[in-house]
Amino acid sequence: MNIVIIGNGVAGIEAARTVRRAQPAWSITLVSEESDHFISRTALMWVVSGQLSHRCIEPHERDLYRREGFTRVRARAVGVDLAARRVLLGGGLDPLPYDRLLVASGSRPRPGPWPGSDLPGVGSLVTLQDCEWLEGALHGGASHAGRPPNPDAHHGSSGPTSPYWPKPAVGRPRQAAVVGGGLIGIEAVEVLVAAKVPVRFYIREDWFWPMALDARESAWIAERMREHGVEMRLGEELVAFEGGERLEGVRSSGGTEPADLAVVAIGVQPNTEWLKGSGLERDERSGGLRVDEHLRTSDPHVFAAGDCAAVRWADGSVRPEQLWYTARDQGRVAGRNLLGEDAVYARGPWYNSAKLMDIEYTTAGLVGDVPDERTFFHEETGAVHSTTRVVLSGDRVVGFNMLGRRWDHSVLVRFIEEERSLDHVLDHLHEAAFDTEFVPPLVIPAGGTAGRRNDDNDDDRPRGRA
Amino acid sequence: MDRQGQNGLLSTFREGWRSRQASAWLIAGLLIGFYLWLYFEDRGWFPESMKLMDPAAQAVGLRNRWFLYGFLYCLAMVGGAVYYLRRHGNSRYNQIRIAVNLLVQTLLAFTLPFVMYVFTNQDFYASYLWPLKIEYLYPQTLEHYPVYIAIYCVLAALVATPILALTLGKRWYCSWVCGCGGLANTFGDPWRHLTSSSTRSWRFEKVTVHTVLVLAVSLTVLVAVDFFWGASLPRYHSVVGELRSLYGLFVGAILAGVVGVGLYPLFGPRVWCRNFCPMAALLGLTQKLGRFRIAVKPDMCISCGNCTTYCEMGIDVRAYAQENESFTRAACVGCGMCAHVCPRGVLKLENAPKGKSLPVVG
Ligand SMILES: Cc1cc2nc3c(=O)[nH]c(=O)nc-3n(C[C@H](O)[C@H](O)[C@H](O)COP(=O)(O)OP(=O)(O)OC[C@H]3O[C@@H](n4cnc5c(N)ncnc54)[C@H](O)[C@@H]3O)c2cc1C
Ligand code: SF4
């Protein structure tokens, strides 16, 4: 059996490992344009700052491909011939025949819709090549630990429309702009702050990351960003990037301000444009490949997993899940189905964690924009600064948004699945604590109920385990 | 303030002296030179005119070169601690651990022996235990100490150490008390990312560290036999004498000093602890049986590699974290840095009863 996988990201690699575990003799070929080795995309920000080297973000030892007997092809796939079961490669390379194909081609940065978005100095932070571009601009190149291996190996088969094509190098910026108030945006801000480049952060909405944070939580993050010298431009719509040879200024609804480097972080979109016209069905809105619950595309020999697949969410909607652990899980399910099994990809409840500047963040369940009557909110000040927000539906808990402390999301998810009441959850919250040792535990004063802030509480009896 | 987690991004690999550039080699050269001088100037390796250590010590009012060394050691630790706390000091665990380490070093390993020497003409380092300080179980040594010190040596090495390692893990010693660990975690901390995390280096470590342990235990037995029966076995007595000084030269001076500290800037601060220290080997084996472990929060690891990179013992923490496996590794000294730098709060050091499922439900 001949398996071909497009993409050696987490979805592709996990699928390949799953197949190999069951079938030591099958031929498995991984095609990747971006890098020789599987890398952790989530870790690019630390490579830019120099906290990690390019080598550090390879999750497996380099002999992975040899050990597992994976064939590696460093090239750009430009299409699939479903009838002949062949993947077409760019640069005049011979097509790759397959018996079963997995598309795990991830996402590309969503380009800015504004004039000037293609000026040198405007870029993003999604691909390895973006990372190298930022390393060059901020630090004059790779750290002492060196560049990624074979950075140019795919050039023959690629071109400037590819997300993995190198960005034009620019010199060290005097003033940077980051556009888009989400997770990648704040990572870009951190990287620029660490490189001591002044940053303006343009966010269309009235506060940072309204999809996940409420106004109070967001205000805290914004305050922390300001402490680090970030100029917040909240509620400002971008109009254009301006400049000649290189970016010179950013025009927004608030006026024009100088900037010679801009990181656009307004989201990512599935990397499936190379499959247009191949006959594989794509989801109109998101561009993700349509898959069934077995992650099978419209062609029975072709599967899709990870960021490029539009899957059905717990709430019934169909769109890609752009998360590391879901890409990994989808890769494993796709791997089993490449083996001929009938594994089902079942999306569990939403959870995630991140670090917003220096502030730890954990979320589980539904936390979007919820009216005050349906939330319990507690702000802890003192030795530890943290916020705890519990979202209710009727009298059961449906979501958590936690800042400033570490939590085990799996316990929070369990509370939600067991449809616990607020009282139960507050009494048992310590079971989810995952703080490092010697951090004083969270104590929430009793008496807080849905819709009330802790500052309304006059009853100070401690609740839960101290 | 944030009491846990790394505050701000590090620029480790962009600093030449921390990335095996020329400056790092220079620092390594200076350190190696210093240790050669310290250990070998009176072994006939150096001309008379170059014997500086003892005169230098006396010039600053310290009795001999070992007190001078102890003093410089404390200075290096204090300087390193300041640097360390500036980068990682927001964390409660790091603050407390480094404070204890500094206190132990300055009080138990420097002030106490200094004062004791004044009164008894003998020195004793209460924070160093057998088999790291191998002579502290030699009957020949114990005989010369006041009886309470002899009892301390035996109980600390054979009773307290295993009990503490079973309940708290190897860390109680290696990253809270020990002077070698203390220097590694302060002065040596800027180079912690240089420890190799390859499988090959792990294999090497397992062979070497257990070999030294076997040597240390065997030598202790040989020396004890010599104590009781050596008088009637002159040949045996002289061979054991030779072995003692060979062990002292290779393990004590070359591996612990010249290689152990000299190579900080090139191979990380735990070359000695990881590959050669018999105490670490023994504590590691005990730790495997005990309660200490690194708990892994399920399905949250993003495989970024911060934990593996900043593990000074070369443990590939990520390999466990990305497979959702809580684990106990013999090498782990419990410095807590993996949990500190993990950007997703995946890792947690804990002393939990075996087999207890995560999270620890109270
Ligand atoms: C800066 C950043 C931070 C992130 N942080 C987090 C986080 O903290 N937590 C989290 O859960 N998620 C995070 N994510 C999202 C997460 O990284 C992705 O969801 C995940 O990497 C998707 O994996 P994948 O295998 O689907 O695709 P990718 O990792 O994107 O891999 C795509 C692969 O496909 C190959 N490829 C694509 N097109 C072609 C082609 N035409 N020809 C040949 N090869 C091709 C590429 O070479 C690459 O190997 C982050 C993403 C970014 C960009
Ligand atoms: S455990 Fe944390 S530091 Fe280690 S790889 Fe996973 S996310 Fe990164």
PDB file of N, CA, C and O in Angstrom, chain A residues 178-239:
ATOM      1  N   VAL A 178       1.268  46.192  14.632  1.00  0.00           N
ATOM      2  CA  VAL A 178       0.667  44.863  14.574  1.00  0.00           C
ATOM      3  C   VAL A 178      -0.817  45.075  14.370  1.00  0.00           C
ATOM      4  O   VAL A 178      -1.441  45.907  15.032  1.00  0.00           O
ATOM      5  N   VAL A 179      -1.364  44.338  13.415  1.00  0.00           N
ATOM      6  CA  VAL A 179      -2.765  44.531  13.070  1.00  0.00           C
ATOM      7  C   VAL A 179      -3.542  43.266  13.390  1.00  0.00           C
ATOM      8  O   VAL A 179      -3.214  42.190  12.895  1.00  0.00           O
ATOM      9  N   GLY A 180      -4.560  43.381  14.220  1.00  0.00           N
ATOM     10  CA  GLY A 180      -5.411  42.222  14.493  1.00  0.00           C
ATOM     11  C   GLY A 180      -5.267  41.749  15.925  1.00  0.00           C
ATOM     12  O   GLY A 180      -4.194  41.295  16.316  1.00  0.00           O
ATOM     13  N   GLY A 181      -6.317  41.871  16.705  1.00  0.00           N
ATOM     14  CA  GLY A 181      -6.239  41.567  18.133  1.00  0.00           C
ATOM     15  C   GLY A 181      -6.621  40.143  18.452  1.00  0.00           C
ATOM     16  O   GLY A 181      -7.669  39.876  19.030  1.00  0.00           O
ATOM     17  N   GLY A 182      -5.762  39.209  18.106  1.00  0.00           N
ATOM     18  CA  GLY A 182      -5.994  37.821  18.485  1.00  0.00           C
ATOM     19  C   GLY A 182      -4.719  37.247  19.053  1.00  0.00           C
ATOM     20  O   GLY A 182      -3.800  37.983  19.418  1.00  0.00           O
ATOM     21  N   LEU A 183      -4.657  35.914  19.101  1.00  0.00           N
ATOM     22  CA  LEU A 183      -3.508  35.271  19.738  1.00  0.00           C
ATOM     23  C   LEU A 183      -2.197  35.497  18.994  1.00  0.00           C
ATOM     24  O   LEU A 183      -1.176  35.765  19.606  1.00  0.00           O
ATOM     25  N   ILE A 184      -2.225  35.384  17.667  1.00  0.00           N
ATOM     26  CA  ILE A 184      -0.967  35.566  16.935  1.00  0.00           C
ATOM     27  C   ILE A 184      -0.553  37.028  16.997  1.00  0.00           C
ATOM     28  O   ILE A 184       0.633  37.346  17.083  1.00  0.00           O
ATOM     29  N   GLY A 185      -1.537  37.928  17.004  1.00  0.00           N
ATOM     30  CA  GLY A 185      -1.228  39.348  17.128  1.00  0.00           C
ATOM     31  C   GLY A 185      -0.457  39.637  18.402  1.00  0.00           C
ATOM     32  O   GLY A 185       0.571  40.318  18.392  1.00  0.00           O
ATOM     33  N   ILE A 186      -0.914  39.081  19.501  1.00  0.00           N
ATOM     34  CA  ILE A 186      -0.248  39.387  20.768  1.00  0.00           C
ATOM     35  C   ILE A 186       1.132  38.723  20.816  1.00  0.00           C
ATOM     36  O   ILE A 186       2.068  39.261  21.404  1.00  0.00           O
ATOM     37  N   GLU A 187       1.281  37.580  20.134  1.00  0.00           N
ATOM     38  CA  GLU A 187       2.612  36.957  20.073  1.00  0.00           C
ATOM     39  C   GLU A 187       3.574  37.858  19.289  1.00  0.00           C
ATOM     40  O   GLU A 187       4.730  38.037  19.666  1.00  0.00           O
ATOM     41  N   ALA A 188       3.069  38.436  18.209  1.00  0.00           N
ATOM     42  CA  ALA A 188       3.904  39.355  17.422  1.00  0.00           C
ATOM     43  C   ALA A 188       4.293  40.562  18.273  1.00  0.00           C
ATOM     44  O   ALA A 188       5.441  41.016  18.245  1.00  0.00           O
ATOM     45  N   VAL A 189       3.340  41.068  19.037  1.00  0.00           N
ATOM     46  CA  VAL A 189       3.631  42.211  19.912  1.00  0.00           C
ATOM     47  C   VAL A 189       4.749  41.843  20.889  1.00  0.00           C
ATOM     48  O   VAL A 189       5.708  42.589  21.078  1.00  0.00           O
ATOM     49  N   GLU A 190       4.652  40.664  21.490  1.00  0.00           N
ATOM     50  CA  GLU A 190       5.659  40.248  22.469  1.00  0.00           C
ATOM     51  C   GLU A 190       7.045  40.172  21.856  1.00  0.00           C
ATOM     52  O   GLU A 190       8.041  40.573  22.456  1.00  0.00           O
ATOM     53  N   VAL A 191       7.083  39.626  20.635  1.00  0.00           N
ATOM     54  CA  VAL A 191       8.359  39.462  19.952  1.00  0.00           C
ATOM     55  C   VAL A 191       8.986  40.822  19.656  1.00  0.00           C
ATOM     56  O   VAL A 191      10.192  41.022  19.803  1.00  0.00           O
ATOM     57  N   LEU A 192       8.152  41.781  19.274  1.00  0.00           N
ATOM     58  CA  LEU A 192       8.654  43.122  18.975  1.00  0.00           C
ATOM     59  C   LEU A 192       9.082  43.836  20.252  1.00  0.00           C
ATOM     60  O   LEU A 192      10.122  44.492  20.294  1.00  0.00           O
ATOM     61  N   VAL A 193       8.297  43.674  21.303  1.00  0.00           N
ATOM     62  CA  VAL A 193       8.657  44.280  22.592  1.00  0.00           C
ATOM     63  C   VAL A 193       9.999  43.727  23.056  1.00  0.00           C
ATOM     64  O   VAL A 193      10.883  44.471  23.479  1.00  0.00           O
ATOM     65  N   ALA A 194      10.167  42.403  22.922  1.00  0.00           N
ATOM     66  CA  ALA A 194      11.421  41.792  23.357  1.00  0.00           C
ATOM     67  C   ALA A 194      12.602  42.303  22.540  1.00  0.00           C
ATOM     68  O   ALA A 194      13.719  42.385  23.039  1.00  0.00           O
ATOM     69  N   ALA A 195      12.348  42.654  21.273  1.00  0.00           N
ATOM     70  CA  ALA A 195      13.428  43.178  20.429  1.00  0.00           C
ATOM     71  C   ALA A 195      13.586  44.690  20.597  1.00  0.00           C
ATOM     72  O   ALA A 195      14.347  45.311  19.864  1.00  0.00           O
ATOM     73  N   LYS A 196      12.845  45.247  21.539  1.00  0.00           N
ATOM     74  CA  LYS A 196      12.924  46.687  21.853  1.00  0.00           C
ATOM     75  C   LYS A 196      12.564  47.564  20.665  1.00  0.00           C
ATOM     76  O   LYS A 196      13.162  48.616  20.429  1.00  0.00           O
ATOM     77  N   VAL A 197      11.588  47.119  19.897  1.00  0.00           N
ATOM     78  CA  VAL A 197      11.072  47.933  18.802  1.00  0.00           C
ATOM     79  C   VAL A 197       9.740  48.526  19.273  1.00  0.00           C
ATOM     80  O   VAL A 197       8.882  47.785  19.751  1.00  0.00           O
ATOM     81  N   PRO A 198       9.544  49.825  19.159  1.00  0.00           N
ATOM     82  CA  PRO A 198       8.263  50.412  19.562  1.00  0.00           C
ATOM     83  C   PRO A 198       7.117  49.827  18.729  1.00  0.00           C
ATOM     84  O   PRO A 198       7.260  49.666  17.514  1.00  0.00           O
ATOM     85  N   VAL A 199       6.017  49.497  19.374  1.00  0.00           N
ATOM     86  CA  VAL A 199       4.910  48.825  18.691  1.00  0.00           C
ATOM     87  C   VAL A 199       3.613  49.597  18.860  1.00  0.00           C
ATOM     88  O   VAL A 199       3.297  50.062  19.954  1.00  0.00           O
ATOM     89  N   ARG A 200       2.854  49.689  17.768  1.00  0.00           N
ATOM     90  CA  ARG A 200       1.449  50.114  17.863  1.00  0.00           C
ATOM     91  C   ARG A 200       0.588  48.913  17.507  1.00  0.00           C
ATOM     92  O   ARG A 200       0.862  48.208  16.548  1.00  0.00           O
ATOM     93  N   PHE A 201      -0.447  48.712  18.302  1.00  0.00           N
ATOM     94  CA  PHE A 201      -1.275  47.528  18.149  1.00  0.00           C
ATOM     95  C   PHE A 201      -2.661  47.993  17.684  1.00  0.00           C
ATOM     96  O   PHE A 201      -3.385  48.626  18.449  1.00  0.00           O
ATOM     97  N   TYR A 202      -2.975  47.719  16.407  1.00  0.00           N
ATOM     98  CA  TYR A 202      -4.255  48.147  15.841  1.00  0.00           C
ATOM     99  C   TYR A 202      -5.284  47.051  15.994  1.00  0.00           C
ATOM    100  O   TYR A 202      -5.119  45.952  15.467  1.00  0.00           O
ATOM    101  N   ILE A 203      -6.359  47.381  16.688  1.00  0.00           N
ATOM    102  CA  ILE A 203      -7.418  46.412  16.914  1.00  0.00           C
ATOM    103  C   ILE A 203      -8.739  47.040  16.505  1.00  0.00           C
ATOM    104  O   ILE A 203      -9.092  48.115  16.988  1.00  0.00           O
ATOM    105  N   ARG A 204      -9.424  46.376  15.603  1.00  0.00           N
ATOM    106  CA  ARG A 204     -10.660  46.946  15.070  1.00  0.00           C
ATOM    107  C   ARG A 204     -11.720  47.079  16.160  1.00  0.00           C
ATOM    108  O   ARG A 204     -12.488  48.014  16.203  1.00  0.00           O
ATOM    109  N   GLU A 205     -11.760  46.098  17.045  1.00  0.00           N
ATOM    110  CA  GLU A 205     -12.790  46.089  18.074  1.00  0.00           C
ATOM    111  C   GLU A 205     -12.438  47.052  19.206  1.00  0.00           C
ATOM    112  O   GLU A 205     -11.353  47.598  19.244  1.00  0.00           O
ATOM    113  N   ASP A 206     -13.397  47.165  20.144  1.00  0.00           N
ATOM    114  CA  ASP A 206     -13.185  48.129  21.222  1.00  0.00           C
ATOM    115  C   ASP A 206     -12.256  47.607  22.299  1.00  0.00           C
ATOM    116  O   ASP A 206     -11.779  48.355  23.135  1.00  0.00           O
ATOM    117  N   TRP A 207     -12.048  46.303  22.317  1.00  0.00           N
ATOM    118  CA  TRP A 207     -11.070  45.787  23.253  1.00  0.00           C
ATOM    119  C   TRP A 207     -10.375  44.578  22.668  1.00  0.00           C
ATOM    120  O   TRP A 207     -10.845  44.000  21.687  1.00  0.00           O
ATOM    121  N   PHE A 208      -9.243  44.234  23.286  1.00  0.00           N
ATOM    122  CA  PHE A 208      -8.434  43.149  22.766  1.00  0.00           C
ATOM    123  C   PHE A 208      -9.168  41.805  22.846  1.00  0.00           C
ATOM    124  O   PHE A 208      -9.656  41.431  23.898  1.00  0.00           O
ATOM    125  N   TRP A 209      -9.224  41.093  21.761  1.00  0.00           N
ATOM    126  CA  TRP A 209      -9.730  39.732  21.666  1.00  0.00           C
ATOM    127  C   TRP A 209     -11.138  39.533  22.232  1.00  0.00           C
ATOM    128  O   TRP A 209     -11.359  38.720  23.133  1.00  0.00           O
ATOM    129  N   PRO A 210     -12.116  40.261  21.705  1.00  0.00           N
ATOM    130  CA  PRO A 210     -13.480  40.157  22.234  1.00  0.00           C
ATOM    131  C   PRO A 210     -14.080  38.768  22.048  1.00  0.00           C
ATOM    132  O   PRO A 210     -15.015  38.390  22.752  1.00  0.00           O
ATOM    133  N   MET A 211     -13.522  37.986  21.101  1.00  0.00           N
ATOM    134  CA  MET A 211     -14.036  36.627  20.915  1.00  0.00           C
ATOM    135  C   MET A 211     -13.890  35.794  22.183  1.00  0.00           C
ATOM    136  O   MET A 211     -14.660  34.884  22.430  1.00  0.00           O
ATOM    137  N   ALA A 212     -12.865  36.110  22.985  1.00  0.00           N
ATOM    138  CA  ALA A 212     -12.582  35.246  24.121  1.00  0.00           C
ATOM    139  C   ALA A 212     -12.625  35.975  25.465  1.00  0.00           C
ATOM    140  O   ALA A 212     -12.854  35.352  26.491  1.00  0.00           O
ATOM    141  N   LEU A 213     -12.354  37.282  25.449  1.00  0.00           N
ATOM    142  CA  LEU A 213     -12.224  37.985  26.725  1.00  0.00           C
ATOM    143  C   LEU A 213     -13.365  38.973  26.896  1.00  0.00           C
ATOM    144  O   LEU A 213     -13.850  39.540  25.916  1.00  0.00           O
ATOM    145  N   ASP A 214     -13.774  39.189  28.140  1.00  0.00           N
ATOM    146  CA  ASP A 214     -14.744  40.255  28.352  1.00  0.00           C
ATOM    147  C   ASP A 214     -13.989  41.554  28.632  1.00  0.00           C
ATOM    148  O   ASP A 214     -12.753  41.571  28.690  1.00  0.00           O
ATOM    149  N   ALA A 215     -14.725  42.640  28.795  1.00  0.00           N
ATOM    150  CA  ALA A 215     -14.080  43.954  28.851  1.00  0.00           C
ATOM    151  C   ALA A 215     -13.107  44.045  30.025  1.00  0.00           C
ATOM    152  O   ALA A 215     -12.022  44.606  29.895  1.00  0.00           O
ATOM    153  N   ARG A 216     -13.491  43.465  31.177  1.00  0.00           N
ATOM    154  CA  ARG A 216     -12.614  43.573  32.351  1.00  0.00           C
ATOM    155  C   ARG A 216     -11.315  42.807  32.129  1.00  0.00           C
ATOM    156  O   ARG A 216     -10.222  43.292  32.420  1.00  0.00           O
ATOM    157  N   GLU A 217     -11.462  41.577  31.633  1.00  0.00           N
ATOM    158  CA  GLU A 217     -10.271  40.749  31.398  1.00  0.00           C
ATOM    159  C   GLU A 217      -9.354  41.420  30.394  1.00  0.00           C
ATOM    160  O   GLU A 217      -8.140  41.499  30.565  1.00  0.00           O
ATOM    161  N   SER A 218      -9.977  41.919  29.339  1.00  0.00           N
ATOM    162  CA  SER A 218      -9.204  42.531  28.281  1.00  0.00           C
ATOM    163  C   SER A 218      -8.496  43.788  28.769  1.00  0.00           C
ATOM    164  O   SER A 218      -7.361  44.069  28.367  1.00  0.00           O
ATOM    165  N   ALA A 219      -9.156  44.524  29.652  1.00  0.00           N
ATOM    166  CA  ALA A 219      -8.553  45.754  30.158  1.00  0.00           C
ATOM    167  C   ALA A 219      -7.252  45.429  30.895  1.00  0.00           C
ATOM    168  O   ALA A 219      -6.266  46.166  30.815  1.00  0.00           O
ATOM    169  N   TRP A 220      -7.256  44.313  31.590  1.00  0.00           N
ATOM    170  CA  TRP A 220      -6.055  43.909  32.320  1.00  0.00           C
ATOM    171  C   TRP A 220      -4.901  43.612  31.350  1.00  0.00           C
ATOM    172  O   TRP A 220      -3.776  44.072  31.523  1.00  0.00           O
ATOM    173  N   ILE A 221      -5.228  42.872  30.299  1.00  0.00           N
ATOM    174  CA  ILE A 221      -4.200  42.536  29.315  1.00  0.00           C
ATOM    175  C   ILE A 221      -3.682  43.812  28.647  1.00  0.00           C
ATOM    176  O   ILE A 221      -2.478  44.002  28.460  1.00  0.00           O
ATOM    177  N   ALA A 222      -4.613  44.689  28.315  1.00  0.00           N
ATOM    178  CA  ALA A 222      -4.213  45.928  27.649  1.00  0.00           C
ATOM    179  C   ALA A 222      -3.310  46.750  28.569  1.00  0.00           C
ATOM    180  O   ALA A 222      -2.318  47.334  28.131  1.00  0.00           O
ATOM    181  N   GLU A 223      -3.660  46.762  29.846  1.00  0.00           N
ATOM    182  CA  GLU A 223      -2.841  47.495  30.810  1.00  0.00           C
ATOM    183  C   GLU A 223      -1.425  46.917  30.840  1.00  0.00           C
ATOM    184  O   GLU A 223      -0.430  47.638  30.847  1.00  0.00           O
ATOM    185  N   ARG A 224      -1.343  45.590  30.826  1.00  0.00           N
ATOM    186  CA  ARG A 224      -0.026  44.950  30.845  1.00  0.00           C
ATOM    187  C   ARG A 224       0.761  45.298  29.578  1.00  0.00           C
ATOM    188  O   ARG A 224       1.956  45.539  29.608  1.00  0.00           O
ATOM    189  N   MET A 225       0.036  45.353  28.456  1.00  0.00           N
ATOM    190  CA  MET A 225       0.728  45.718  27.216  1.00  0.00           C
ATOM    191  C   MET A 225       1.233  47.149  27.294  1.00  0.00           C
ATOM    192  O   MET A 225       2.352  47.450  26.884  1.00  0.00           O
ATOM    193  N   ARG A 226       0.422  48.037  27.828  1.00  0.00           N
ATOM    194  CA  ARG A 226       0.855  49.445  27.949  1.00  0.00           C
ATOM    195  C   ARG A 226       2.069  49.549  28.860  1.00  0.00           C
ATOM    196  O   ARG A 226       2.981  50.329  28.606  1.00  0.00           O
ATOM    197  N   GLU A 227       2.081  48.759  29.935  1.00  0.00           N
ATOM    198  CA  GLU A 227       3.254  48.771  30.818  1.00  0.00           C
ATOM    199  C   GLU A 227       4.524  48.429  30.051  1.00  0.00           C
ATOM    200  O   GLU A 227       5.610  48.874  30.406  1.00  0.00           O
ATOM    201  N   HIS A 228       4.366  47.596  29.038  1.00  0.00           N
ATOM    202  CA  HIS A 228       5.525  47.227  28.222  1.00  0.00           C
ATOM    203  C   HIS A 228       5.743  48.224  27.092  1.00  0.00           C
ATOM    204  O   HIS A 228       6.502  47.959  26.174  1.00  0.00           O
ATOM    205  N   GLY A 229       5.050  49.326  27.118  1.00  0.00           N
ATOM    206  CA  GLY A 229       5.287  50.383  26.138  1.00  0.00           C
ATOM    207  C   GLY A 229       4.507  50.236  24.844  1.00  0.00           C
ATOM    208  O   GLY A 229       4.760  50.968  23.896  1.00  0.00           O
ATOM    209  N   VAL A 230       3.563  49.292  24.789  1.00  0.00           N
ATOM    210  CA  VAL A 230       2.794  49.112  23.557  1.00  0.00           C
ATOM    211  C   VAL A 230       1.744  50.217  23.465  1.00  0.00           C
ATOM    212  O   VAL A 230       1.052  50.509  24.438  1.00  0.00           O
ATOM    213  N   GLU A 231       1.666  50.842  22.300  1.00  0.00           N
ATOM    214  CA  GLU A 231       0.617  51.848  22.095  1.00  0.00           C
ATOM    215  C   GLU A 231      -0.617  51.157  21.548  1.00  0.00           C
ATOM    216  O   GLU A 231      -0.599  50.628  20.439  1.00  0.00           O
ATOM    217  N   MET A 232      -1.685  51.164  22.302  1.00  0.00           N
ATOM    218  CA  MET A 232      -2.900  50.473  21.891  1.00  0.00           C
ATOM    219  C   MET A 232      -3.728  51.396  21.003  1.00  0.00           C
ATOM    220  O   MET A 232      -3.968  52.552  21.339  1.00  0.00           O
ATOM    221  N   ARG A 233      -4.142  50.879  19.859  1.00  0.00           N
ATOM    222  CA  ARG A 233      -5.045  51.632  18.987  1.00  0.00           C
ATOM    223  C   ARG A 233      -6.338  50.839  18.894  1.00  0.00           C
ATOM    224  O   ARG A 233      -6.529  50.052  17.963  1.00  0.00           O
ATOM    225  N   LEU A 234      -7.181  51.003  19.904  1.00  0.00           N
ATOM    226  CA  LEU A 234      -8.416  50.218  19.967  1.00  0.00           C
ATOM    227  C   LEU A 234      -9.500  50.877  19.130  1.00  0.00           C
ATOM    228  O   LEU A 234      -9.569  52.098  19.036  1.00  0.00           O
ATOM    229  N   GLY A 235     -10.335  50.032  18.532  1.00  0.00           N
ATOM    230  CA  GLY A 235     -11.453  50.559  17.757  1.00  0.00           C
ATOM    231  C   GLY A 235     -11.025  51.265  16.478  1.00  0.00           C
ATOM    232  O   GLY A 235     -11.748  52.108  15.963  1.00  0.00           O
ATOM    233  N   GLU A 236      -9.846  50.939  15.973  1.00  0.00           N
ATOM    234  CA  GLU A 236      -9.392  51.612  14.743  1.00  0.00           C
ATOM    235  C   GLU A 236      -9.353  50.629  13.575  1.00  0.00           C
ATOM    236  O   GLU A 236      -8.689  49.606  13.636  1.00  0.00           O
ATOM    237  N   GLU A 237     -10.066  50.984  12.535  1.00  0.00           N
ATOM    238  CA  GLU A 237     -10.086  50.180  11.310  1.00  0.00           C
ATOM    239  C   GLU A 237      -8.889  50.566  10.463  1.00  0.00           C
ATOM    240  O   GLU A 237      -8.628  51.746  10.267  1.00  0.00           O
ATOM    241  N   LEU A 238      -8.218  49.589   9.916  1.00  0.00           N
ATOM    242  CA  LEU A 238      -7.123  49.911   9.018  1.00  0.00           C
ATOM    243  C   LEU A 238      -7.678  50.384   7.672  1.00  0.00           C
ATOM    244  O   LEU A 238      -8.732  49.910   7.237  1.00  0.00           O
ATOM    245  N   VAL A 239      -6.981  51.300   7.027  1.00  0.00           N
ATOM    246  CA  VAL A 239      -7.417  51.772   5.714  1.00  0.00           C
ATOM    247  C   VAL A 239      -6.401  51.389   4.647  1.00  0.00           C
ATOM    248  O   VAL A 239      -6.753  50.855   3.604  1.00  0.00           O
TER     249      VAL A 239
END
